[in-house]
Coordinates of C-alpha atoms in Angstrom, one line a residue:
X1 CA 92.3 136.7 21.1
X2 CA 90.1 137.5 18.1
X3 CA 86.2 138.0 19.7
X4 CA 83.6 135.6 18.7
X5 CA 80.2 135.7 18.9
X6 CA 77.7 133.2 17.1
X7 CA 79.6 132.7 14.1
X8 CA 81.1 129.4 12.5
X9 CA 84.1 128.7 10.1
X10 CA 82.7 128.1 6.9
X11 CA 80.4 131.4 6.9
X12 CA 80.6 134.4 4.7
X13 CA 79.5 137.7 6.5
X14 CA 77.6 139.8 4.2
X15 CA 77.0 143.1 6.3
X16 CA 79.0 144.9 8.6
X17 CA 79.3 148.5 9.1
X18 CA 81.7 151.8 10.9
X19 CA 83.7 150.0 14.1
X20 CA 81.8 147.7 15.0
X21 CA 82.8 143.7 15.8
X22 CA 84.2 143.7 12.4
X23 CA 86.4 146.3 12.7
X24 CA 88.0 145.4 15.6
X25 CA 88.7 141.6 14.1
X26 CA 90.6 143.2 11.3
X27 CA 92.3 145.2 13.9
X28 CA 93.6 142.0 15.7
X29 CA 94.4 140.4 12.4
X30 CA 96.4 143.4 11.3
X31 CA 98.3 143.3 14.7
X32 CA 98.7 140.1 14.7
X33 CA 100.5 140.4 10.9
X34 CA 102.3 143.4 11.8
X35 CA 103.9 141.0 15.6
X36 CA 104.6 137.8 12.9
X37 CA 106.5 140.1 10.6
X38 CA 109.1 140.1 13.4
X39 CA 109.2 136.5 13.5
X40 CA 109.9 135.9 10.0
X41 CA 113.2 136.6 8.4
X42 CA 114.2 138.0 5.8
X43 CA 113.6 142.2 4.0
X44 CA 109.9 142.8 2.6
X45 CA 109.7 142.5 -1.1
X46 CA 106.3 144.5 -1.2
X47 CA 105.5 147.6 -1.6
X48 CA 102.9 149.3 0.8
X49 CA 99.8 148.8 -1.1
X50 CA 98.5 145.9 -3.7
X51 CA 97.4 146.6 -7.5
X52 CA 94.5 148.3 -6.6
X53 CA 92.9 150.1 -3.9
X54 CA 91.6 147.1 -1.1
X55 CA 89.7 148.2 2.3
X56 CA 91.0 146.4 4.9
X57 CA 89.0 143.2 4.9
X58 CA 86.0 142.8 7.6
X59 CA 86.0 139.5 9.3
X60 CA 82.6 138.8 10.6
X61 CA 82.3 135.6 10.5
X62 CA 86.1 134.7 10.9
X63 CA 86.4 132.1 13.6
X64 CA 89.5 132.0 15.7
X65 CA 89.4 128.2 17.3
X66 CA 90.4 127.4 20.3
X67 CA 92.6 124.8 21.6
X68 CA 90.1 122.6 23.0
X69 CA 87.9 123.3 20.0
X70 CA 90.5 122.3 17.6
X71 CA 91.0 118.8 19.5
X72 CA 87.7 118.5 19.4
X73 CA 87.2 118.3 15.8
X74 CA 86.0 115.2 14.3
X75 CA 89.1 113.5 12.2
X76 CA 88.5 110.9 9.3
X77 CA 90.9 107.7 10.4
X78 CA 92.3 107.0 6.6
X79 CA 93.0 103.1 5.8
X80 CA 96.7 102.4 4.1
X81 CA 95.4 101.6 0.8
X82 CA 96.0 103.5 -2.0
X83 CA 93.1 104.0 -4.5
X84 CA 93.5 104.1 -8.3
X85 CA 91.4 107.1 -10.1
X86 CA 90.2 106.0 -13.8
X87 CA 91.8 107.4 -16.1
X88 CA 90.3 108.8 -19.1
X89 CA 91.1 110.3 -22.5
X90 CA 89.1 113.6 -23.7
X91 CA 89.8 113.2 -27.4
X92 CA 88.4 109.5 -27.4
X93 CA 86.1 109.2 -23.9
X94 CA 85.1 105.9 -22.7
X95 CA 81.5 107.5 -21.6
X96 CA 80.0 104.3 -20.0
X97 CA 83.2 104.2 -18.2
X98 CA 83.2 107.8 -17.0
X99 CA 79.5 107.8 -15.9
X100 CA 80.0 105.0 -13.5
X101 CA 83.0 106.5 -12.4
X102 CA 80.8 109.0 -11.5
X103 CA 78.4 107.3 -9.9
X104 CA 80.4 105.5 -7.8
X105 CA 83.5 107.4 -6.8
X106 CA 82.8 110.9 -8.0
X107 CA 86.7 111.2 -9.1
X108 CA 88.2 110.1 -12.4
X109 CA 91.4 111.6 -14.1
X110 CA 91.8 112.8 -17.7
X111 CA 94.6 113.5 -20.6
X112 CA 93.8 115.5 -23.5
X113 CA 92.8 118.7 -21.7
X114 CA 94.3 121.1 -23.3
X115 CA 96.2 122.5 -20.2
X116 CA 100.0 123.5 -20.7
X117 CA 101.3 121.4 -17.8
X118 CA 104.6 123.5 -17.7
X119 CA 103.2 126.7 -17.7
X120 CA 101.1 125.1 -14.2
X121 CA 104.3 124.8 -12.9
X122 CA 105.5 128.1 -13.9
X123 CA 102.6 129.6 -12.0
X124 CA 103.8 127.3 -8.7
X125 CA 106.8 128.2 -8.6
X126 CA 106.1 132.1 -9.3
X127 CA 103.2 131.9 -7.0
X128 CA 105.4 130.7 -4.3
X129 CA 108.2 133.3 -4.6
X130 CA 106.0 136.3 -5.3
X131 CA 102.7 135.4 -2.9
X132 CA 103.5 133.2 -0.2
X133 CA 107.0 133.3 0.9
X134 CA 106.4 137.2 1.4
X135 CA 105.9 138.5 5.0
X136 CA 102.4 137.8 6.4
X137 CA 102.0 141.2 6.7
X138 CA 102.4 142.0 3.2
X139 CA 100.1 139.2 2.0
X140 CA 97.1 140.2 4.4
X141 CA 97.2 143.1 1.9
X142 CA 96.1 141.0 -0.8
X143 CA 92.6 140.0 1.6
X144 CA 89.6 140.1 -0.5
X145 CA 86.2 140.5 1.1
X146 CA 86.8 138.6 4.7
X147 CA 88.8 135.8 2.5
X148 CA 85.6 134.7 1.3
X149 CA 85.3 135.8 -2.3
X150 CA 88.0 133.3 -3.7
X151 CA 89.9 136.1 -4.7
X152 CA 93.6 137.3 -3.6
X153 CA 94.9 135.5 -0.2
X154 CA 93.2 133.7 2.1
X155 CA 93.6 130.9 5.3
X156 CA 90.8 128.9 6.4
X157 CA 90.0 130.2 9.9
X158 CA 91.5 127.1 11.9
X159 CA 94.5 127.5 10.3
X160 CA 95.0 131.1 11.5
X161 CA 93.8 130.0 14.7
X162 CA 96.5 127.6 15.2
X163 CA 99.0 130.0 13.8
X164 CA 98.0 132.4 16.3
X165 CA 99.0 130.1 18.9
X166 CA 102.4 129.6 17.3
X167 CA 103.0 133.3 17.2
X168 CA 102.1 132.9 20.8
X169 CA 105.0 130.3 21.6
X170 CA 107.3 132.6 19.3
X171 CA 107.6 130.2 15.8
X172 CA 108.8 127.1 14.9
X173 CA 112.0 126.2 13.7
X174 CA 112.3 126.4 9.9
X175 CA 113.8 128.2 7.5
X176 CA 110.5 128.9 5.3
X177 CA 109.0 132.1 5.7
X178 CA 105.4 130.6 5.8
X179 CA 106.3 127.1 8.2
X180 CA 108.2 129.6 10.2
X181 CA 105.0 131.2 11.3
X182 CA 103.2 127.9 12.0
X183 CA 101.0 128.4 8.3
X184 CA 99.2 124.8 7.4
X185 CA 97.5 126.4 4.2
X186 CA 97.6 129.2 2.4
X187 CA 95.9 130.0 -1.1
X188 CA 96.1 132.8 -3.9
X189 CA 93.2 132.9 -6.1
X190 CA 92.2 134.5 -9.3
X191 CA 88.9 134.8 -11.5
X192 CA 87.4 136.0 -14.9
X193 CA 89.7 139.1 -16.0
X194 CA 86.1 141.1 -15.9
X195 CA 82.9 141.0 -14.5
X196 CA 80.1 140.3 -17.2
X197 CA 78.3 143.7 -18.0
X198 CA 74.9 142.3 -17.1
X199 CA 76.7 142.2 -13.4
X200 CA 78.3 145.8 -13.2
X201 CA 77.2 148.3 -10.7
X202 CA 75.2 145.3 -8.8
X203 CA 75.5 143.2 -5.9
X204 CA 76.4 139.9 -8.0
X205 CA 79.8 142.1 -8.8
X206 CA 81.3 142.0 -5.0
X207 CA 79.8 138.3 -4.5
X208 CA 80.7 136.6 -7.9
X209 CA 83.3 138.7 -10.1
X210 CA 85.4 140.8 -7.6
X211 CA 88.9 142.4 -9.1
X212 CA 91.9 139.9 -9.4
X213 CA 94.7 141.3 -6.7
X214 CA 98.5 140.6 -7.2
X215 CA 101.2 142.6 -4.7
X216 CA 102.0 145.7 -6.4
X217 CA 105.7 144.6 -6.9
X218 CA 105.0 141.0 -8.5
X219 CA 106.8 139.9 -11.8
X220 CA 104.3 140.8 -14.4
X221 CA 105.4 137.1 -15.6
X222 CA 102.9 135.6 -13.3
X223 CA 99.8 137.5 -13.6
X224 CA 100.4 136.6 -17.5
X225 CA 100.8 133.5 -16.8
X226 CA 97.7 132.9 -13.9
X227 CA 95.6 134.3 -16.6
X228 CA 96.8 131.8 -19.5
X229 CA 96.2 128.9 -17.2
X230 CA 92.9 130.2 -16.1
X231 CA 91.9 130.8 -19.7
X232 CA 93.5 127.0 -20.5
X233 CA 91.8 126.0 -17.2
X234 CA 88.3 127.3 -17.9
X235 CA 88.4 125.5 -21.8
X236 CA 89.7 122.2 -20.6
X237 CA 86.6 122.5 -17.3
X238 CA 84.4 123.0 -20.6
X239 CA 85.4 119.6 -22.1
X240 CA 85.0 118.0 -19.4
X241 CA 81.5 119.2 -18.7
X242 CA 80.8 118.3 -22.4
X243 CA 81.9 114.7 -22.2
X244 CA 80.1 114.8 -18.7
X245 CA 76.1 115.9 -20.6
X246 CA 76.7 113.1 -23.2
X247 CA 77.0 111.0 -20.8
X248 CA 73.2 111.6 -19.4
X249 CA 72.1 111.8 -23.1
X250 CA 72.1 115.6 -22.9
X251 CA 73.2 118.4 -25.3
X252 CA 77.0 119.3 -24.9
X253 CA 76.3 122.7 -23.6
X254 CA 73.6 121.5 -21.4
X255 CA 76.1 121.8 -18.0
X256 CA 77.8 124.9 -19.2
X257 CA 75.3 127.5 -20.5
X258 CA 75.8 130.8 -20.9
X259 CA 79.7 130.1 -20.7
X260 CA 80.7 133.8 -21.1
X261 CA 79.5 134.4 -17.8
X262 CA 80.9 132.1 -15.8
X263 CA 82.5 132.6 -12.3
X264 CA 84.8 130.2 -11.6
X265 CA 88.1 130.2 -9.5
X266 CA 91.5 129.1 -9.7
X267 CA 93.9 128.9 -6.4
X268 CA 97.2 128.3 -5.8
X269 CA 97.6 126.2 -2.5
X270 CA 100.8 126.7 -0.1
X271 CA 101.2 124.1 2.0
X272 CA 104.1 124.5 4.0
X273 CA 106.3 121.9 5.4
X274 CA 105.3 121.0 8.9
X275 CA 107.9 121.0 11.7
X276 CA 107.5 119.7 15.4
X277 CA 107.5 122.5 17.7
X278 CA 109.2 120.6 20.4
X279 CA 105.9 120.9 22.6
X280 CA 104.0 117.4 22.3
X281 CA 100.6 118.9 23.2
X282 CA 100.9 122.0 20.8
X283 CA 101.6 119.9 18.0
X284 CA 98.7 117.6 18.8
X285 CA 96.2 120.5 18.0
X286 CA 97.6 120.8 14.4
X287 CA 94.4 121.1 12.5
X288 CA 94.5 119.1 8.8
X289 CA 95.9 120.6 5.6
X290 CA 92.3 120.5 4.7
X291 CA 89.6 119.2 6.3
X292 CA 86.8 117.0 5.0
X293 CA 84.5 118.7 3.0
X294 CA 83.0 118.5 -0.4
X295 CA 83.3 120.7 -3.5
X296 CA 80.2 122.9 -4.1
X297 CA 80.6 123.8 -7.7
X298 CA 80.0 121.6 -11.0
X299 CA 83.6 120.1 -11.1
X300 CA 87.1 120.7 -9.8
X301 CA 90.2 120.3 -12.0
X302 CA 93.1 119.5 -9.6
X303 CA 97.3 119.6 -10.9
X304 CA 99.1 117.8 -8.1
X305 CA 102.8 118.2 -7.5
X306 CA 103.8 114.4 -8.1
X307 CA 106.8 114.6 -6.0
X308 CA 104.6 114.5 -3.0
X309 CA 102.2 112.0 -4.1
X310 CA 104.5 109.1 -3.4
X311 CA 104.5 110.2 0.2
X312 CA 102.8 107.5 2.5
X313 CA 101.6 110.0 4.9
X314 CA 99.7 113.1 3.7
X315 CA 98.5 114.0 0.8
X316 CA 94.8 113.8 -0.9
X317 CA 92.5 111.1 0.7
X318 CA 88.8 110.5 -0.5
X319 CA 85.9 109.2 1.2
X320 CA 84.4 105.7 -0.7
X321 CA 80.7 104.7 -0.6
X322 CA 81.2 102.5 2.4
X323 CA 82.4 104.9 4.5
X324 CA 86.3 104.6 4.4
X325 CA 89.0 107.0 3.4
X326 CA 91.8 105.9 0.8
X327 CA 94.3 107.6 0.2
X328 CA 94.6 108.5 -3.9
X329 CA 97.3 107.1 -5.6
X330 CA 99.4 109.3 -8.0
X331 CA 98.2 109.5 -11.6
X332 CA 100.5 109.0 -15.0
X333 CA 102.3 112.1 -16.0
X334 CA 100.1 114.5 -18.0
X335 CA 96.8 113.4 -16.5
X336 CA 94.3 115.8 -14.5
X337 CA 92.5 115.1 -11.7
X338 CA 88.8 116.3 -11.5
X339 CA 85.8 115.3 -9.2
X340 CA 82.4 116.2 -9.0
X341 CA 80.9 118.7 -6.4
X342 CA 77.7 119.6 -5.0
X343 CA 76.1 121.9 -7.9
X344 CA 76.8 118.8 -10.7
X345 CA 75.3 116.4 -8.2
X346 CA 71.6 118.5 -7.9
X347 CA 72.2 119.6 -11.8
X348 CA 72.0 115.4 -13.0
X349 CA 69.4 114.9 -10.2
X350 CA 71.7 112.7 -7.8
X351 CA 73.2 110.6 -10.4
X352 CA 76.7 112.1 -10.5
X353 CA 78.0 111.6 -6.5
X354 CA 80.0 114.9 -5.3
X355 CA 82.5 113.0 -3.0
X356 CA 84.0 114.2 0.4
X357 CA 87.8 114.6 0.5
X358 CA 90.3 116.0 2.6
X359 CA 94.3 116.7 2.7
X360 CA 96.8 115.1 5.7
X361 CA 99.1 116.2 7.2
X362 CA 102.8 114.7 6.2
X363 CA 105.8 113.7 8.4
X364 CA 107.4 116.3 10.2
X365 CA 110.5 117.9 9.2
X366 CA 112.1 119.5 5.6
X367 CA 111.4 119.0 2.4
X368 CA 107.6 118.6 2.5
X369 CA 105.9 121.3 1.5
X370 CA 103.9 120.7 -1.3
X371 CA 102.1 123.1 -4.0
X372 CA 99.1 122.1 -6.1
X373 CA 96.8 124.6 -8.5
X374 CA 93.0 123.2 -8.3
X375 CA 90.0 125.0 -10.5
X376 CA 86.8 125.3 -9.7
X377 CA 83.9 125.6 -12.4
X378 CA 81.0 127.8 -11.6
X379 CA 78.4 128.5 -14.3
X380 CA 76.7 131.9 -14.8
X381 CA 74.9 132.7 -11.4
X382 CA 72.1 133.3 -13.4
X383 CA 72.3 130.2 -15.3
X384 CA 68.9 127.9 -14.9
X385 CA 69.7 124.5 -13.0
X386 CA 67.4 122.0 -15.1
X387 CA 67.7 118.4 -13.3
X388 CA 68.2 115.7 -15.9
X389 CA 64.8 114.0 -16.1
X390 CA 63.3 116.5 -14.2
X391 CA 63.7 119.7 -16.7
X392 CA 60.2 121.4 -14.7
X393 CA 62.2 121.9 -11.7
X394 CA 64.2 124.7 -11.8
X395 CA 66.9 127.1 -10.1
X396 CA 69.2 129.7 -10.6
X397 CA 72.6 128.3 -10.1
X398 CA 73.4 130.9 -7.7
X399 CA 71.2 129.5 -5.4
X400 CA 73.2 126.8 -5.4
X401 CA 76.2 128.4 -4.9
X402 CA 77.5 128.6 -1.2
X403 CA 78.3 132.2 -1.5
X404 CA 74.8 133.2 -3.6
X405 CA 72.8 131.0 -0.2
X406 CA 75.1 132.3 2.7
X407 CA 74.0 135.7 1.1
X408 CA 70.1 134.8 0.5
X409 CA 70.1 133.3 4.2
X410 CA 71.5 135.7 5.7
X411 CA 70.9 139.2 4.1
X412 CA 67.2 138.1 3.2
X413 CA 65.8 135.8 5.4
X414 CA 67.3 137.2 8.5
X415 CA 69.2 134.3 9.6
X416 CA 72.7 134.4 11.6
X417 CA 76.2 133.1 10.8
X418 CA 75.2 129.8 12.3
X419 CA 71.5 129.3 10.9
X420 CA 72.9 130.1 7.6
X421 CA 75.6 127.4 7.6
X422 CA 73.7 124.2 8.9
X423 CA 70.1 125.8 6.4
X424 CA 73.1 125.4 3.6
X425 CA 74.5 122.0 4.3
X426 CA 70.5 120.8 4.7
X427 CA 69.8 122.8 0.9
X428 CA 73.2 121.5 -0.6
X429 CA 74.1 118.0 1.0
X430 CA 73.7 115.4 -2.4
X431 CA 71.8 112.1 -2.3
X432 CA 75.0 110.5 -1.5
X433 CA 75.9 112.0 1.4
X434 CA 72.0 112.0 3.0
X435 CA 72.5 108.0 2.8
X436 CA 74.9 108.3 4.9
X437 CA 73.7 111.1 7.0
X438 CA 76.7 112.9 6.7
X439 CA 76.1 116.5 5.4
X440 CA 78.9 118.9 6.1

């Protein structure tokens, strides 16, 4: 068992020096690598070391659930309707439409991006070959900063939690290497190619613009190809954010200055297929694809694999104004999905609504594993927040950021894992969710 003092799952540990409680977690997660390694089948594709030099990733902060924790957890009951996303055009934008879409949904879908929808699916399909359905092992060499950098691999901490108690009962019976080991969600990310001179040699470099990591043996085909969609990614974020200031009777550039800088992420979600164990009770404390949560950024550009979309179980489920959860319809071929987080909300002083949202779990058995490729847009940590109508007030946009308060909180002020968290969800939480008093 991984030791846990007072730390929660949606922290980022900052500090952490020599052996101490740090050390040992990485210890336990190495171990714990190195014992599933013998569960999964198959040779190692991977060479002993990734693209460039990593230390082994600290994991203060990393908490290990457990069982009665995990049931625990509050779970959204979704309804069985299905809820249609507005759909706009970028190259002839309805802007009365799109503002009240965000107002009062906070999702809305869009053609005309700009995004090579193929080479998405290139990156999918190599991501899944040459990332996830290597041994566990192999990928915890691709950790970047306690999997809380956005960067490389990472698990959200329940989900290593419960696949720590699957390594425990010895697997589950499937013939992918990642449902094999009892994985729920698993995610490669990539950033800018370079961190913005301005940055180098300081601490915004490690917390903002850390090195992109592939496994030392990948087709060169896909880190081409990651950074052609991040580049196509990053344009067709900027068209939306354009589109997005007209509507509030702003500049264009007005949500995206100083775009050279910007730090935004792209990840490649795994979500393995999901197989009963044959143990009623362990299957019961299966934590959610993703739980409910809302984006912190300006927006979030999501590519969906539509073959899972139709599926009447699982799959991407937002939460309305009056409190329920509908599950999102799939969208016409060639259409994006993008919603609004936390940063856009405080940047148009509460009139855009960042919008919880969440990811199910599917039937048991084969054949439903899904892959989707989501972006999220994060200005220049430096860049000025100007509210719309209320230009005096101002912040930098990494104070904003969960990573740039997590590291304020708790490097400046003192505070601990915990503090941190719930002082963040009180600074961030948007106008929409204080009316309903729901701010994680």
């Amino acid at each position: 068992q991984v030791p846990r003092k007072r730390e929660d799952d949606e922290q980022v540990a900052m500090g952490g020096q020599g052996n101490g409680p740090g050390f040992w977690r990485v210890a336990t997660l190495v171990g714990l690598g190195m014992f599933l390694t013998f569960l999964s089948s198959g040779p190692s594709h991977l060479g002993t070391r990734a693209t460039r030099a990593t230390r082994p990733p600290r994991t203060r902060g990393l908490l290990l659930r457990t069982a009665a924790e995990l049931t625990s957890a509050p779970r959204p009951t979704p309804s069985s309707s299905a809820l249609q996303i507005p759909l706009f055009d970028l190259d002839n934008v309805d802007l009365k439409g799109l503002s009240r879409a965000c107002q009062e949904i906070g999702f809305f879908s869009v053609r005309g991006h700009g995004v090579d929808l193929e080479l998405a699916r290139d990156v999918a399909n190599l991501a899944s070959v040459g990332v996830f359905d290597k041994e566990y092992e192999e990928k915890l060499k691709l950790v970047v900063g306690d999997m809380q950098r956005s960067r490389g691999y990472e698990m959200s901490p329940e989900h290593i939690a419960y696949m720590e108690s699957v390594a425990k009962r010895g697997g589950l019976p499937s013939s992918e290497p990642s449902a094999k080991l009892g994985i729920l969600n698993e995610r490669f990310c990539v950033g800018p190619g370079t961190c913005p001179e301005k940055y180098q040699g300081r601490r915004e470099q490690d917390l903002f613009f850390p090195e992109n990591v592939y496994p030392e043996d990948c087709d060169r085909e896909l880190i081409e190809k990651c950074e052609r969609l991040y580049d196509q990614m990053t344009a067709a974020s900027r068209r939306v954010l354009r589109a997005l200031a007209r509507c509030v009777d702003a500049e264009d550039a007005y949500f995206c200055p100083e775009a050279a800088h910007q730090c935004s992420n792209m990840q490649v979600a795994n979500y393995p297929s999901q197989v009963e164990s044959g143990d009623d009770d362990a299957d019961a404390l299966r934590p959610m694809r993703v739980k409910a949560h809302a984006d912190s950024g300006t927006v979030t550009l999501l590519i969906r694999q539509a073959s899972t979309e139709q599926q009447s179980k699982g799959g991407l489920w937002i939460q309305t104004k009056d409190g329920e959860w509908s599950r999102v319809a799939s969208l016409p071929e060639g259409y994006i999905l993008v919603n609004i987080g936390n940063l856009l909300t405080r940047w148009t002083n509460g009139k855009f609504q960042s919008t919880k949202h969440m990811v199910t779990n599917p039937e048991t058995g084969p054949g439903t594993r899904r892959v989707s490729i989501a972006y999220f847009q994060k200005p220049d940590p430096d860049a000025l927040i100007r509210p719309v109508g209320d230009e005096e007030a101002k912040i930098r946009a990494r104070d904003l950021m969960r990573v740039g308060i997590l590291d304020r909180l708790i490097n400046e002020e003192g505070m601990t894992n915990e503090e941190a968290r719930h002082e963040y969800h009180r600074i961030i939480k948007s106008p929409y969710l204080s009316e309903r008093g729901d701010g994680t």
